[in-house]
Short mmCIF file of C-alpha atoms in Angstrom, two decimals:
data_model
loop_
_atom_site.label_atom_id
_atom_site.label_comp_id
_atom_site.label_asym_id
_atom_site.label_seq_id
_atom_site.Cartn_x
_atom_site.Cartn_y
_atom_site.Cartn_z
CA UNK A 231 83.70 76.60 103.17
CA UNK A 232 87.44 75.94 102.08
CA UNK A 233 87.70 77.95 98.68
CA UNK A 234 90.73 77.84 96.64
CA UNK A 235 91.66 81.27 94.66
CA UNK A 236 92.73 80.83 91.57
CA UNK A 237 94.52 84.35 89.79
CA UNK A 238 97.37 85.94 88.87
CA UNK A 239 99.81 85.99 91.66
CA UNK A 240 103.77 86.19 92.76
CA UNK A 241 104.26 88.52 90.21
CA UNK A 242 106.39 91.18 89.65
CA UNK A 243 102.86 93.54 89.52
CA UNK A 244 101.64 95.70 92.24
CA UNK A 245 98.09 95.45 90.60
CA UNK A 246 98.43 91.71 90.35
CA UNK A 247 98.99 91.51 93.95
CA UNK A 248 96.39 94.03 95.06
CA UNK A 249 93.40 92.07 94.15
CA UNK A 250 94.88 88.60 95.04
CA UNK A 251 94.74 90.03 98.59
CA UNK A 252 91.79 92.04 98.02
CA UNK A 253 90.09 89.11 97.11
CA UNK A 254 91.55 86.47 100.01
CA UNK A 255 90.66 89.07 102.49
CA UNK A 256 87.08 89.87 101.30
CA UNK A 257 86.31 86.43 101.41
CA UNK A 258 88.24 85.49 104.64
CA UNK A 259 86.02 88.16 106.20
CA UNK A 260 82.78 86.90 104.73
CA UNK A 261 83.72 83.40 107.05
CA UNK A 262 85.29 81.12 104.76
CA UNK A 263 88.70 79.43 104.77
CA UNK A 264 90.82 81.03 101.43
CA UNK A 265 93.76 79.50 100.07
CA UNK A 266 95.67 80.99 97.18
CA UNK A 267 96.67 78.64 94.82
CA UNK A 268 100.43 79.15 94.25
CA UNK A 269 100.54 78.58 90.33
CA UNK A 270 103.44 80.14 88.73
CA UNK A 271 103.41 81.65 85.07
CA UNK A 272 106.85 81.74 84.29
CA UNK A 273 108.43 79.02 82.28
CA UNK A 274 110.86 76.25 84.18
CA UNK A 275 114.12 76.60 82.76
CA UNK A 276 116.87 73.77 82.81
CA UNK A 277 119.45 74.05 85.75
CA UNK A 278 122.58 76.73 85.47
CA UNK A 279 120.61 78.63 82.69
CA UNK A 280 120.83 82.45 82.45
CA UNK A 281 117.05 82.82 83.91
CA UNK A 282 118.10 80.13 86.43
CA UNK A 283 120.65 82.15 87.62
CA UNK A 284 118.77 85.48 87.83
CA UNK A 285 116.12 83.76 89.53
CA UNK A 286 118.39 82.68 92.08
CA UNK A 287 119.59 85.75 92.63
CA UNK A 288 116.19 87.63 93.14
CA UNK A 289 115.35 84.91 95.29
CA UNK A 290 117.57 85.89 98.02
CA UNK A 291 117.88 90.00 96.81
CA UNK A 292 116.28 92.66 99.06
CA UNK A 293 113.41 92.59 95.94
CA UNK A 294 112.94 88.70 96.67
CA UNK A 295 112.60 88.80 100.47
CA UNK A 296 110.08 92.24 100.22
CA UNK A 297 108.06 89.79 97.73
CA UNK A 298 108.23 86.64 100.29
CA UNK A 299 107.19 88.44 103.29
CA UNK A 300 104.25 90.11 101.26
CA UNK A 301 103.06 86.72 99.77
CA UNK A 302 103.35 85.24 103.41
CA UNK A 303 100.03 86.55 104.63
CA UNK A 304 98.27 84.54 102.41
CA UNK A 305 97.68 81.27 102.84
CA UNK A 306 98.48 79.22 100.03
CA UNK A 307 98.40 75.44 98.31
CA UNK A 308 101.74 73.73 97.45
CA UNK A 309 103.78 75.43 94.16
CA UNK A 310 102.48 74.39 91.15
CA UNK A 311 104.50 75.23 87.81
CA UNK A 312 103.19 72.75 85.48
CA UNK A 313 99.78 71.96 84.43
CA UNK A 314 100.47 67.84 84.72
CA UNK A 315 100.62 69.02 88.62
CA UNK A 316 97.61 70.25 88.74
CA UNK A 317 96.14 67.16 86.89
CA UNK A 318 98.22 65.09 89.02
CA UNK A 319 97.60 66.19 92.41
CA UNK A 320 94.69 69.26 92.43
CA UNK A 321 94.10 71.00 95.83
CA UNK A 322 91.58 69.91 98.12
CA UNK A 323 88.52 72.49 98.57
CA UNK A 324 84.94 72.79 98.80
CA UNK A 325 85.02 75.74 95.66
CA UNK A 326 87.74 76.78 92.95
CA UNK A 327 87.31 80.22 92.20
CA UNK A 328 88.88 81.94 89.65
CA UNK A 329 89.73 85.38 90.30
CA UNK A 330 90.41 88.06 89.05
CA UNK A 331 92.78 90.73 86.93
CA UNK A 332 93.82 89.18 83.52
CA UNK A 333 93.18 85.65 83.94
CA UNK A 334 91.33 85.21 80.56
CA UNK A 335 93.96 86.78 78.29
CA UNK A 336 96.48 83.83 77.48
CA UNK A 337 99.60 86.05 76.19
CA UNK A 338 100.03 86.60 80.08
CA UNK A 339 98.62 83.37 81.70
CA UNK A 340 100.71 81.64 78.29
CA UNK A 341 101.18 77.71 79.03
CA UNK A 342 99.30 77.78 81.93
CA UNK A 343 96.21 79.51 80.31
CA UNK A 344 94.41 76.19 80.73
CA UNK A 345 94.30 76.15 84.45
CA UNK A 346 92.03 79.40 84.82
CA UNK A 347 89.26 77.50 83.12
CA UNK A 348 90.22 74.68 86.46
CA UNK A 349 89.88 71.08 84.20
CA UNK A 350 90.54 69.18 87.20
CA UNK A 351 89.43 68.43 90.64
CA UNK A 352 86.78 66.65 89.63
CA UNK A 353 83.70 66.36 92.10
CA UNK A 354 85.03 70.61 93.19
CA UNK A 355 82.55 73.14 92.44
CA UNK A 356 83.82 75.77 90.47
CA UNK A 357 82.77 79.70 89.84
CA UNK A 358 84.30 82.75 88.69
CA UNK A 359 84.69 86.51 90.19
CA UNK A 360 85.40 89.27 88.04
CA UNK A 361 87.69 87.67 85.50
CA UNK A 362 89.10 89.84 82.36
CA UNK A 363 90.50 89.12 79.19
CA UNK A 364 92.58 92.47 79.49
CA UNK A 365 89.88 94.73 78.08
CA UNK A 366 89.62 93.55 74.60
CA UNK A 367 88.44 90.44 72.87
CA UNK A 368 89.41 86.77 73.64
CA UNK A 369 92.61 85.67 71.84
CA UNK A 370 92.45 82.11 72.92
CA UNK A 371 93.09 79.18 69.81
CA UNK A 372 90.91 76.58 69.07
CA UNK A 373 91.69 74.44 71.56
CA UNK A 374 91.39 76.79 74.40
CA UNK A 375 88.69 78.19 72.80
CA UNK A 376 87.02 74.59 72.82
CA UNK A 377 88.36 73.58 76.55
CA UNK A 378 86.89 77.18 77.81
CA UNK A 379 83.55 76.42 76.70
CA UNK A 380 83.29 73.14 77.56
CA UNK A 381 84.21 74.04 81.31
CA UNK A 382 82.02 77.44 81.74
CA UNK A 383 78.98 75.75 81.46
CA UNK A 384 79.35 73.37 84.18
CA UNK A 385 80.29 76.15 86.48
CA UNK A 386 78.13 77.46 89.64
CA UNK A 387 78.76 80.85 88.50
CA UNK A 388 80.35 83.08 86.16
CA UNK A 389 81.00 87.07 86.38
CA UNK A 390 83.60 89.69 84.62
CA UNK A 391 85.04 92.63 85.16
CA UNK A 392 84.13 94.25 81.68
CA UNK A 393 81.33 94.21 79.48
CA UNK A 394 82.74 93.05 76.47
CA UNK A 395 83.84 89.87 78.63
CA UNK A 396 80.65 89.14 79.24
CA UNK A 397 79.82 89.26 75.45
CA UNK A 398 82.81 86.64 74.89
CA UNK A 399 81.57 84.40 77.64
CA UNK A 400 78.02 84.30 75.97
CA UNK A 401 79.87 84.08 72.19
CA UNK A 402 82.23 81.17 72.89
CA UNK A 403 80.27 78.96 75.50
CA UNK A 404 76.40 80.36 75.56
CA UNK A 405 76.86 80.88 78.98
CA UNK A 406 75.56 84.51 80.73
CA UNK A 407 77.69 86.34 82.88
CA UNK A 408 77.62 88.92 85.21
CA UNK A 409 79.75 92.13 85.56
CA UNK A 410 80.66 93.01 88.94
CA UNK A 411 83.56 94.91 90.36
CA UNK A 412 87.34 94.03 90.59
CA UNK A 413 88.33 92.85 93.97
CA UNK A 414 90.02 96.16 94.85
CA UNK A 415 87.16 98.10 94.87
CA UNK A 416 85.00 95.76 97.37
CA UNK A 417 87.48 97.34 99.95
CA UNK A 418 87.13 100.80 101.18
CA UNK A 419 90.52 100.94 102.22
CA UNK A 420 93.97 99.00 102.39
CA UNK A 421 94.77 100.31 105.98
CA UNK A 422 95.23 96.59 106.94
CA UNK A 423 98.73 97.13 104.72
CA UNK A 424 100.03 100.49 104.85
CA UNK A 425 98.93 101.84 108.55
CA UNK A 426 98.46 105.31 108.59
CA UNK A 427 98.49 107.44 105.09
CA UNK A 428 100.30 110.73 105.31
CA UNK A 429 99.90 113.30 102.80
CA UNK A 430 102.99 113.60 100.60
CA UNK A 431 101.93 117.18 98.41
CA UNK A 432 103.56 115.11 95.63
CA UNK A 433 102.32 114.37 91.96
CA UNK A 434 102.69 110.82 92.05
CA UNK A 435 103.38 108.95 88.54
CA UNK A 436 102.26 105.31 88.34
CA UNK A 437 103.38 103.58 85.97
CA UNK A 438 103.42 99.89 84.73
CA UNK A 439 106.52 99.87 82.64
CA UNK A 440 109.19 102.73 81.75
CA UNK A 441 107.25 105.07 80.12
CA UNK A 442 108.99 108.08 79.67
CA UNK A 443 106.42 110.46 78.11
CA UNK A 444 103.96 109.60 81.29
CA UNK A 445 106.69 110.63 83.69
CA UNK A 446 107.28 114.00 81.65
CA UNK A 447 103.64 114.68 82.07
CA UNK A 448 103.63 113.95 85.62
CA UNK A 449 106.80 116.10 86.03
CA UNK A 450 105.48 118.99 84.23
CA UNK A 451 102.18 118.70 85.62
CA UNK A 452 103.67 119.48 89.41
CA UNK A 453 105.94 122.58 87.93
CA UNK A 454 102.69 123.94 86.73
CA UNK A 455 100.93 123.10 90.51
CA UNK A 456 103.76 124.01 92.35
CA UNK A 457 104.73 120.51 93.16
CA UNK A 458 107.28 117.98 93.85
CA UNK A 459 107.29 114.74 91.37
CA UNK A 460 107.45 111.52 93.06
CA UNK A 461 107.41 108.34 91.41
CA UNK A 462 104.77 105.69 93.03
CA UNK A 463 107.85 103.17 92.59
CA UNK A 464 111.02 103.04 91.85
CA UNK A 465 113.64 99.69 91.14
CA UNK A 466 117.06 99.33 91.23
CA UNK A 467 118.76 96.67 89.19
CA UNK A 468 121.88 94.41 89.33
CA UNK A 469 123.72 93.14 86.09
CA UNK A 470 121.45 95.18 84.16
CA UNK A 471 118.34 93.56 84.10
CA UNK A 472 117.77 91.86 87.35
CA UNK A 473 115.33 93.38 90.38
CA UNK A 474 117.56 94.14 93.22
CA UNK A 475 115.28 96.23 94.90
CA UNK A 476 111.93 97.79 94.54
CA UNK A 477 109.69 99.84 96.01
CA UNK A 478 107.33 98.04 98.52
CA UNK A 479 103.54 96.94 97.77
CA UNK A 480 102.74 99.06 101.41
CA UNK A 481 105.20 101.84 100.50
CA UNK A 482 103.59 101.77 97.13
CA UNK A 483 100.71 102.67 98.26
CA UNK A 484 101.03 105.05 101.09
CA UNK A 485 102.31 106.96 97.64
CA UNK A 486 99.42 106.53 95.91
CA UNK A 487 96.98 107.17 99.04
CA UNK A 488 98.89 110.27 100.04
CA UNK A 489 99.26 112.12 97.04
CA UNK A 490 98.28 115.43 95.52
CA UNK A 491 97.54 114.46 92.40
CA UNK A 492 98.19 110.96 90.43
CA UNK A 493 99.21 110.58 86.72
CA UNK A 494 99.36 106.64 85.82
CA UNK A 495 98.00 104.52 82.66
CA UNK A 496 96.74 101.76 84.86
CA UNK A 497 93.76 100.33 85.98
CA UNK A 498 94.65 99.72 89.41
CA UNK A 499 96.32 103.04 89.75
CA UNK A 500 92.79 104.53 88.57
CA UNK A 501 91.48 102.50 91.63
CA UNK A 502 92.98 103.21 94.29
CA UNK A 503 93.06 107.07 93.13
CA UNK A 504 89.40 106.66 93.36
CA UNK A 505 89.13 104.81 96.61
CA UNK A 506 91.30 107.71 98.26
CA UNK A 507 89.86 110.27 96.52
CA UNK A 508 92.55 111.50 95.11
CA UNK A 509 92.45 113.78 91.71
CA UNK A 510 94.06 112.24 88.87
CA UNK A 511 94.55 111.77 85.23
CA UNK A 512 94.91 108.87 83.27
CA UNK A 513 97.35 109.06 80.01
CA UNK A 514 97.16 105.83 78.00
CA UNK A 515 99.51 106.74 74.58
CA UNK A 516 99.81 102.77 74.50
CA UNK A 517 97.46 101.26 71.36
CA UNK A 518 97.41 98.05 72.13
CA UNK A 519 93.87 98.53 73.07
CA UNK A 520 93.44 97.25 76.54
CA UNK A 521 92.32 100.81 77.55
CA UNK A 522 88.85 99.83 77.34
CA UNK A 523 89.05 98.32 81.23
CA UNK A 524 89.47 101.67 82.13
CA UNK A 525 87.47 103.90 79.83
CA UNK A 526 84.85 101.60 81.30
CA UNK A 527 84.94 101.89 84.81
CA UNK A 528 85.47 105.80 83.82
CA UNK A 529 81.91 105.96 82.26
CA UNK A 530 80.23 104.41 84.84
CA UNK A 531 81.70 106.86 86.90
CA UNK A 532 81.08 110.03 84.98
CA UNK A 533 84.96 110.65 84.94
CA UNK A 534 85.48 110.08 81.54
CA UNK A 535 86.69 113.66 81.15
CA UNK A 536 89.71 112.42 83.06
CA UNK A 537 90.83 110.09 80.72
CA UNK A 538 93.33 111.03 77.89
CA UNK A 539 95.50 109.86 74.97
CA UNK A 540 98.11 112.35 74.88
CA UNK A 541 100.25 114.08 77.98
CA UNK A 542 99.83 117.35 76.02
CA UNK A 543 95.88 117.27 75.82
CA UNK A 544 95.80 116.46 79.51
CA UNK A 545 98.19 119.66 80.51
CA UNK A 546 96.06 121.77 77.87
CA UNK A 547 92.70 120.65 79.88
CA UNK A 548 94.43 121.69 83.27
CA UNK A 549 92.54 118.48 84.48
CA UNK A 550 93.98 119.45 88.00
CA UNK A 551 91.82 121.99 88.22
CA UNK A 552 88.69 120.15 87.13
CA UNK A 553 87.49 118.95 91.07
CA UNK A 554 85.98 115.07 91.02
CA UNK A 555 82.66 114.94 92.54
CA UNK A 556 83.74 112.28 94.99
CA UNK A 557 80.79 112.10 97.05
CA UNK A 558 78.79 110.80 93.76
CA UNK A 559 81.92 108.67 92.61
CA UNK A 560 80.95 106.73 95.97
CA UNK A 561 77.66 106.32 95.74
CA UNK A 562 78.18 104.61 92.16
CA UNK A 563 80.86 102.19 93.47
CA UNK A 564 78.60 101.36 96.43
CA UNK A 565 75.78 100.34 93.89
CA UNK A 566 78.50 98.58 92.20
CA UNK A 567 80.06 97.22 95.10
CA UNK A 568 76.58 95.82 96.40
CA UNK A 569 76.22 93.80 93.18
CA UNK A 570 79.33 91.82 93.13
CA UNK A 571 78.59 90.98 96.94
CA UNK A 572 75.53 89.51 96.16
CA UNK A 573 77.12 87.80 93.39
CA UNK A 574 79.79 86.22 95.95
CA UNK A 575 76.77 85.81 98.34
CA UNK A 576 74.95 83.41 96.05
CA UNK A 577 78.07 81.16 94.84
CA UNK A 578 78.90 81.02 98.54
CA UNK A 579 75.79 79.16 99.86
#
């Protein structure tokens, strides 16, 4: 079967591109022919503006060739950047399937929110694997609202990442949905990208954006275990503002895989601490409420006792002392795990 994968990609999010491959390789390995489609976010900007110009400049940085040669491994359609494209001239394939990470919130997807609910390519079946809305409710208007609706009820087959996704699916269209498990966790491993993991005795500090009070957690959580602080990435900028050059997606997460002990406030970050078994702590100050992705996946897990809102309470708890029953962690994402494939069994047939 030729699917086309329709998420979040190209950018500048390790998370983002985690589960796009995640998902094209899952599938590639279940037999089927996966093609990404290459829909960009950002907004086109006239020629010789500012953003013009920094794009240009990415584009050939040691940032914008690191991106290219990661993004190369997946096959993908032609770029679209409009949603008239996609109307005009849709990709060929047997299935659209929308994928995963926050698909369903428009303040990231913005003018090209429509295309994750795939009004075109008419006569193309359509489904959806784990999508999210970010962890909290829908935001869409009315329109969206109305389009969203219309479109989830004629599909093969529709499943979240959250809970309270699948309450907003049934809500909006009447349609039931499934949970099942983000992408990242129907892989045991990413060995395929980083080749061999070496233990780095580090607290490693994920974070999504510059969060200072995270990193001084992270740093004074290794002076009170007796070890180094190592952020999971770093970048380094040119006029400013401008990604010269950033940490790797592989180097990324060799980090991540070989560390002592990881301090982030992300959701991917929680994942891959999980799927390496490494002890961690997550410190969401933010209260913009999106937490709940994560406070869910820690609950099914039992690890909600790793989850905190405040660097302080998390050095008070000595979390890094509190061991993580991995063997049990396992067994739960297995049960999980076994769920969503079934789920990706039945819209395959």
């Amino acid at each position: 079967m030729r699917i086309v994968l329709f998420t979040i990609s190209h950018e500048r999010n390790y998370g983002a591109a985690l589960q796009t491959h995640a998902t094209w390789r899952t599938l590639h390995e279940m037999g089927h022919e996966v093609v990404l489609a290459d829909v960009r976010l950002g907004e086109r900007q006239p020629l010789f503006s500012r953003s013009t110009v920094a794009t240009a400049i990415e584009a050939v940085s040691p940032q914008g060739r690191m991106s290219a040669r990661f993004w190369s491994h997946i096959p993908s359609t032609r770029q679209y950047s409009t949603l008239q494209q996609l109307y005009d001239d849709p990709p060929q394939a047997d299935l659209y399937l929308i994928g995963s990470d926050q698909v369903w919130n428009p303040c990231i997807t913005g003018r090209m929110a429509e295309a994750f609910f795939l009004p075109f390519g008419n006569g193309v079946e359509k489904a959806v694997y784990a999508a999210s809305m970010g962890g909290k409710a829908w935001c869409g208007d009315e329109a969206l609202t109305r389009l969203a609706a219309r479109q989830l009820r004629t599909f093969k087959g529709v499943s979240c990442r959250e809970h309270q996704a699948v309450g907003e699916v049934r809500r909006i269209a009447g349609v039931e949905a499934v949970v099942v498990a983000d992408p990242t966790l129907l892989r045991r491993d990413f060995s395929e990208l980083t080749g061999e993991v070496t233990p780095n005795d580090s607290v490693v500090c994920f974070s999504l954006y510059n969060d200072p009070r995270l990193d001084r957690t992270a740093q004074q959580m290794a002076g009170q275990m007796g070890s180094t602080f190592l952020p999971a990435t770093t970048c380094q900028l040119v006029l400013g503002r401008i990604p010269w050059r950033r940490t790797p997606v592989d180097e990324w997460l060799r980090r991540m895989a070989g560390a002592r002990f990881v301090v982030t406030h992300s959701y991917h970050g929680t994942v891959l601490s999980l799927l390496y078994h490494r002890p961690f702590a997550v410190v969401y100050t933010s209260s913009n409420g999106r937490q709940g992705r994560i406070t869910e996946l820690l609950d099914y897990l039992g690890l909600s006792n790793r989850f905190f809102t405040d660097g302080d309470e998390a050095l008070r708890a000595r979390i890094w002392e509190e061991p993580i029953d991995f063997e049990e962690v396992d067994n739960r994402i297995e049960a999980l795990r076994g769920r969503s494939m079934q789920f990706l069994n039945d819209i395959l047939r």
